[in-house]
Amino acid sequence: MERKKVQIFEQAMCCPTGLCGPAIDPELLRISAVLDTLEKHGILVERYNLSNAPLKFIQTPAAAEFLQHHGPEELPLILADGKLWMAGRYPTNEEFARMLDFDPSLLDEASAQQDSGTEETGSCCCGGSEEPAAESSCCCGEKENSGDSSSCCGSGSSSCCQ
């Protein structure tokens, strides 16, 4: 049996998952947990945003056509096995389960773990505090491409913002 595949095309974000900066969107946190769970159970997951993978939008006919007719404000776009499945919002856990013929309790469990605080406490760029660190990264807004090794962008460090 062929492996099922989900592709998610998202609006521009500072890093591939959107889990950076001083305020993390709880919906993006839920989606990351769900996608991790799907991958652990054999579903191929590909996630692209306009900032980090603009070429993938052009190379994927469904994404290119969608952007041409709807624009980036209508993202996210969700493809299941290459076919348009949903646009304008992320699927609920139940919708993911139906789309992929997957056990919804596994997805609910992953979301609950994120809600209970078992997720990583730091954001990918700002250290997880509500206030940006003194050495702000590009995601927090002050030291873009400074070359300072404490900044995530332009530093050559391995972080999500490159």
PDB file of C-alpha atoms in Angstrom:
ATOM      1  CA  MET A   1       0.000   0.000   0.000  1.00  0.00           C
ATOM      2  CA  GLU A   2       1.281   3.433  -0.932  1.00  0.00           C
ATOM      3  CA  ARG A   3       2.088   5.849   1.873  1.00  0.00           C
ATOM      4  CA  LYS A   4      -0.436   8.653   2.322  1.00  0.00           C
ATOM      5  CA  LYS A   5       0.843  12.200   1.853  1.00  0.00           C
ATOM      6  CA  VAL A   6      -0.226  15.579   3.215  1.00  0.00           C
ATOM      7  CA  GLN A   7       1.150  18.864   1.885  1.00  0.00           C
ATOM      8  CA  ILE A   8       0.446  22.125   3.675  1.00  0.00           C
ATOM      9  CA  PHE A   9       1.149  25.463   1.987  1.00  0.00           C
ATOM     10  CA  GLU A  10       1.095  28.365   4.455  1.00  0.00           C
ATOM     11  CA  GLN A  11       1.363  32.133   4.528  1.00  0.00           C
ATOM     12  CA  ALA A  12       4.770  33.720   5.056  1.00  0.00           C
ATOM     13  CA  MET A  13       6.154  33.064   8.546  1.00  0.00           C
ATOM     14  CA  CYS A  14       9.510  33.759  10.145  1.00  0.00           C
ATOM     15  CA  CYS A  15      10.396  30.076  10.353  1.00  0.00           C
ATOM     16  CA  PRO A  16       9.100  26.868   8.750  1.00  0.00           C
ATOM     17  CA  THR A  17       6.604  26.050  11.501  1.00  0.00           C
ATOM     18  CA  GLY A  18       5.620  29.522  12.681  1.00  0.00           C
ATOM     19  CA  LEU A  19       6.625  28.510  16.219  1.00  0.00           C
ATOM     20  CA  CYS A  20       8.931  31.441  16.746  1.00  0.00           C
ATOM     21  CA  GLY A  21       8.733  34.969  18.033  1.00  0.00           C
ATOM     22  CA  PRO A  22       7.482  36.178  21.378  1.00  0.00           C
ATOM     23  CA  ALA A  23       3.835  35.082  20.882  1.00  0.00           C
ATOM     24  CA  ILE A  24       3.187  31.612  19.475  1.00  0.00           C
ATOM     25  CA  ASP A  25      -0.171  30.942  17.832  1.00  0.00           C
ATOM     26  CA  PRO A  26      -1.820  28.000  19.675  1.00  0.00           C
ATOM     27  CA  GLU A  27      -3.289  26.728  16.390  1.00  0.00           C
ATOM     28  CA  LEU A  28       0.209  26.457  14.873  1.00  0.00           C
ATOM     29  CA  LEU A  29       1.320  24.606  17.990  1.00  0.00           C
ATOM     30  CA  ARG A  30      -1.593  22.155  17.584  1.00  0.00           C
ATOM     31  CA  ILE A  31      -0.840  21.658  13.900  1.00  0.00           C
ATOM     32  CA  SER A  32       2.831  20.946  14.640  1.00  0.00           C
ATOM     33  CA  ALA A  33       1.858  18.310  17.220  1.00  0.00           C
ATOM     34  CA  VAL A  34      -0.665  16.707  14.855  1.00  0.00           C
ATOM     35  CA  LEU A  35       1.795  16.646  11.946  1.00  0.00           C
ATOM     36  CA  ASP A  36       4.510  15.116  14.155  1.00  0.00           C
ATOM     37  CA  THR A  37       2.065  12.395  15.196  1.00  0.00           C
ATOM     38  CA  LEU A  38       1.053  11.713  11.594  1.00  0.00           C
ATOM     39  CA  GLU A  39       4.714  11.384  10.579  1.00  0.00           C
ATOM     40  CA  LYS A  40       5.416   9.006  13.477  1.00  0.00           C
ATOM     41  CA  HIS A  41       2.599   6.802  12.185  1.00  0.00           C
ATOM     42  CA  GLY A  42       3.775   6.614   8.580  1.00  0.00           C
ATOM     43  CA  ILE A  43       2.038   9.559   6.911  1.00  0.00           C
ATOM     44  CA  LEU A  44       4.347  11.613   4.686  1.00  0.00           C
ATOM     45  CA  VAL A  45       4.015  15.271   5.739  1.00  0.00           C
ATOM     46  CA  GLU A  46       5.385  18.203   3.752  1.00  0.00           C
ATOM     47  CA  ARG A  47       4.958  21.731   5.063  1.00  0.00           C
ATOM     48  CA  TYR A  48       5.883  24.883   3.138  1.00  0.00           C
ATOM     49  CA  ASN A  49       5.462  28.592   3.763  1.00  0.00           C
ATOM     50  CA  LEU A  50       5.966  31.497   1.397  1.00  0.00           C
ATOM     51  CA  SER A  51       8.996  32.837   3.288  1.00  0.00           C
ATOM     52  CA  ASN A  52      10.974  29.630   3.448  1.00  0.00           C
ATOM     53  CA  ALA A  53       9.919  27.739   0.324  1.00  0.00           C
ATOM     54  CA  PRO A  54       8.458  30.098  -2.297  1.00  0.00           C
ATOM     55  CA  LEU A  55       9.756  27.934  -5.155  1.00  0.00           C
ATOM     56  CA  LYS A  56       7.702  24.963  -3.922  1.00  0.00           C
ATOM     57  CA  PHE A  57       4.546  27.057  -4.420  1.00  0.00           C
ATOM     58  CA  ILE A  58       5.521  27.609  -8.057  1.00  0.00           C
ATOM     59  CA  GLN A  59       6.579  23.991  -8.618  1.00  0.00           C
ATOM     60  CA  THR A  60       3.335  22.539  -7.247  1.00  0.00           C
ATOM     61  CA  PRO A  61       0.561  23.105  -9.822  1.00  0.00           C
ATOM     62  CA  ALA A  62      -2.302  23.085  -7.286  1.00  0.00           C
ATOM     63  CA  ALA A  63      -0.520  25.629  -5.060  1.00  0.00           C
ATOM     64  CA  ALA A  64       0.461  27.871  -7.983  1.00  0.00           C
ATOM     65  CA  GLU A  65      -3.081  27.879  -9.353  1.00  0.00           C
ATOM     66  CA  PHE A  66      -4.542  28.510  -5.904  1.00  0.00           C
ATOM     67  CA  LEU A  67      -2.247  31.511  -5.292  1.00  0.00           C
ATOM     68  CA  GLN A  68      -3.018  32.923  -8.721  1.00  0.00           C
ATOM     69  CA  HIS A  69      -6.775  32.812  -8.105  1.00  0.00           C
ATOM     70  CA  HIS A  70      -7.003  33.431  -4.356  1.00  0.00           C
ATOM     71  CA  GLY A  71      -3.774  35.046  -3.157  1.00  0.00           C
ATOM     72  CA  PRO A  72      -1.720  34.332  -0.026  1.00  0.00           C
ATOM     73  CA  GLU A  73      -4.357  35.680   2.353  1.00  0.00           C
ATOM     74  CA  GLU A  74      -6.484  32.589   1.611  1.00  0.00           C
ATOM     75  CA  LEU A  75      -3.757  30.185   2.823  1.00  0.00           C
ATOM     76  CA  PRO A  76      -3.260  27.619   4.298  1.00  0.00           C
ATOM     77  CA  LEU A  77      -3.851  25.226   1.443  1.00  0.00           C
ATOM     78  CA  ILE A  78      -4.002  21.524   2.325  1.00  0.00           C
ATOM     79  CA  LEU A  79      -3.407  18.836  -0.283  1.00  0.00           C
ATOM     80  CA  ALA A  80      -4.021  15.150   0.418  1.00  0.00           C
ATOM     81  CA  ASP A  81      -2.241  12.781  -1.941  1.00  0.00           C
ATOM     82  CA  GLY A  82      -1.779  15.691  -4.369  1.00  0.00           C
ATOM     83  CA  LYS A  83      -5.432  16.747  -4.430  1.00  0.00           C
ATOM     84  CA  LEU A  84      -6.913  19.936  -3.016  1.00  0.00           C
ATOM     85  CA  TRP A  85      -8.577  19.034   0.247  1.00  0.00           C
ATOM     86  CA  MET A  86      -9.021  22.259   2.185  1.00  0.00           C
ATOM     87  CA  ALA A  87      -8.108  25.941   2.081  1.00  0.00           C
ATOM     88  CA  GLY A  88      -8.408  28.993   4.291  1.00  0.00           C
ATOM     89  CA  ARG A  89      -7.953  27.177   7.616  1.00  0.00           C
ATOM     90  CA  TYR A  90      -6.256  24.176   9.155  1.00  0.00           C
ATOM     91  CA  PRO A  91      -8.192  20.923   9.431  1.00  0.00           C
ATOM     92  CA  THR A  92      -9.497  19.894  12.832  1.00  0.00           C
ATOM     93  CA  ASN A  93      -8.118  16.701  14.328  1.00  0.00           C
ATOM     94  CA  GLU A  94     -11.294  14.911  13.241  1.00  0.00           C
ATOM     95  CA  GLU A  95     -10.941  16.202   9.674  1.00  0.00           C
ATOM     96  CA  PHE A  96      -7.315  15.043   9.518  1.00  0.00           C
ATOM     97  CA  ALA A  97      -8.405  11.625  10.797  1.00  0.00           C
ATOM     98  CA  ARG A  98     -11.185  11.330   8.184  1.00  0.00           C
ATOM     99  CA  MET A  99      -8.973  12.604   5.369  1.00  0.00           C
ATOM    100  CA  LEU A 100      -6.212  10.097   6.134  1.00  0.00           C
ATOM    101  CA  ASP A 101      -8.273   7.235   7.562  1.00  0.00           C
ATOM    102  CA  PHE A 102      -6.382   7.672  10.824  1.00  0.00           C
ATOM    103  CA  ASP A 103      -7.265   7.050  14.480  1.00  0.00           C
ATOM    104  CA  PRO A 104      -8.524  10.430  15.786  1.00  0.00           C
ATOM    105  CA  SER A 105      -7.686   9.558  19.397  1.00  0.00           C
ATOM    106  CA  LEU A 106      -3.965   9.625  18.522  1.00  0.00           C
ATOM    107  CA  LEU A 107      -4.316  13.171  17.199  1.00  0.00           C
ATOM    108  CA  ASP A 108      -6.390  14.298  20.171  1.00  0.00           C
ATOM    109  CA  GLU A 109      -3.740  12.856  22.486  1.00  0.00           C
ATOM    110  CA  ALA A 110      -0.967  14.771  20.667  1.00  0.00           C
ATOM    111  CA  SER A 111      -2.939  18.025  20.919  1.00  0.00           C
ATOM    112  CA  ALA A 112      -3.655  17.432  24.609  1.00  0.00           C
ATOM    113  CA  GLN A 113       0.040  16.894  25.316  1.00  0.00           C
ATOM    114  CA  GLN A 114       0.812  20.245  23.684  1.00  0.00           C
ATOM    115  CA  ASP A 115      -1.931  21.924  25.719  1.00  0.00           C
ATOM    116  CA  SER A 116      -0.656  20.444  28.977  1.00  0.00           C
ATOM    117  CA  GLY A 117       2.762  22.004  28.548  1.00  0.00           C
ATOM    118  CA  THR A 118       4.852  19.057  27.442  1.00  0.00           C
ATOM    119  CA  GLU A 119       5.940  20.910  24.351  1.00  0.00           C
ATOM    120  CA  GLU A 120       9.332  22.562  24.155  1.00  0.00           C
ATOM    121  CA  THR A 121       9.243  25.678  26.240  1.00  0.00           C
ATOM    122  CA  GLY A 122      11.433  27.870  24.073  1.00  0.00           C
ATOM    123  CA  SER A 123      10.443  29.440  20.836  1.00  0.00           C
ATOM    124  CA  CYS A 124      12.805  28.771  18.000  1.00  0.00           C
ATOM    125  CA  CYS A 125      14.196  32.266  17.907  1.00  0.00           C
ATOM    126  CA  CYS A 126      13.430  34.209  21.048  1.00  0.00           C
ATOM    127  CA  GLY A 127      13.983  31.756  23.860  1.00  0.00           C
ATOM    128  CA  GLY A 128      10.332  31.331  24.818  1.00  0.00           C
ATOM    129  CA  SER A 129       9.902  34.417  26.972  1.00  0.00           C
ATOM    130  CA  GLU A 130       7.190  36.936  26.326  1.00  0.00           C
ATOM    131  CA  GLU A 131       9.798  39.661  26.026  1.00  0.00           C
ATOM    132  CA  PRO A 132      12.511  39.324  23.377  1.00  0.00           C
ATOM    133  CA  ALA A 133      16.005  38.730  24.704  1.00  0.00           C
ATOM    134  CA  ALA A 134      18.463  41.607  24.751  1.00  0.00           C
ATOM    135  CA  GLU A 135      20.142  40.055  21.726  1.00  0.00           C
ATOM    136  CA  SER A 136      16.977  39.905  19.635  1.00  0.00           C
ATOM    137  CA  SER A 137      16.828  37.711  16.596  1.00  0.00           C
ATOM    138  CA  CYS A 138      15.217  38.505  13.279  1.00  0.00           C
ATOM    139  CA  CYS A 139      12.016  36.857  14.452  1.00  0.00           C
ATOM    140  CA  CYS A 140      11.766  39.233  17.364  1.00  0.00           C
ATOM    141  CA  GLY A 141      12.621  42.191  15.248  1.00  0.00           C
ATOM    142  CA  GLU A 142      15.844  43.939  16.179  1.00  0.00           C
ATOM    143  CA  LYS A 143      19.068  42.404  14.865  1.00  0.00           C
ATOM    144  CA  GLU A 144      18.284  41.150  11.408  1.00  0.00           C
ATOM    145  CA  ASN A 145      21.369  39.837   9.591  1.00  0.00           C
ATOM    146  CA  SER A 146      23.725  41.429  12.082  1.00  0.00           C
ATOM    147  CA  GLY A 147      26.277  38.639  11.869  1.00  0.00           C
ATOM    148  CA  ASP A 148      26.172  38.428  15.671  1.00  0.00           C
ATOM    149  CA  SER A 149      26.187  34.748  16.647  1.00  0.00           C
ATOM    150  CA  SER A 150      23.339  35.329  19.107  1.00  0.00           C
ATOM    151  CA  SER A 151      21.020  36.373  16.297  1.00  0.00           C
ATOM    152  CA  CYS A 152      19.219  33.620  14.443  1.00  0.00           C
ATOM    153  CA  CYS A 153      19.350  35.086  10.951  1.00  0.00           C
ATOM    154  CA  GLY A 154      22.545  35.672   9.098  1.00  0.00           C
ATOM    155  CA  SER A 155      24.621  34.097  11.855  1.00  0.00           C
ATOM    156  CA  GLY A 156      25.350  30.742  10.302  1.00  0.00           C
ATOM    157  CA  SER A 157      23.873  29.069  13.374  1.00  0.00           C
ATOM    158  CA  SER A 158      21.496  26.167  12.959  1.00  0.00           C
ATOM    159  CA  SER A 159      18.107  27.628  13.763  1.00  0.00           C
ATOM    160  CA  CYS A 160      14.692  27.725  12.223  1.00  0.00           C
ATOM    161  CA  CYS A 161      15.004  31.189  10.794  1.00  0.00           C
ATOM    162  CA  GLN A 162      17.564  30.414   8.148  1.00  0.00           C
TER     163      GLN A 162
END
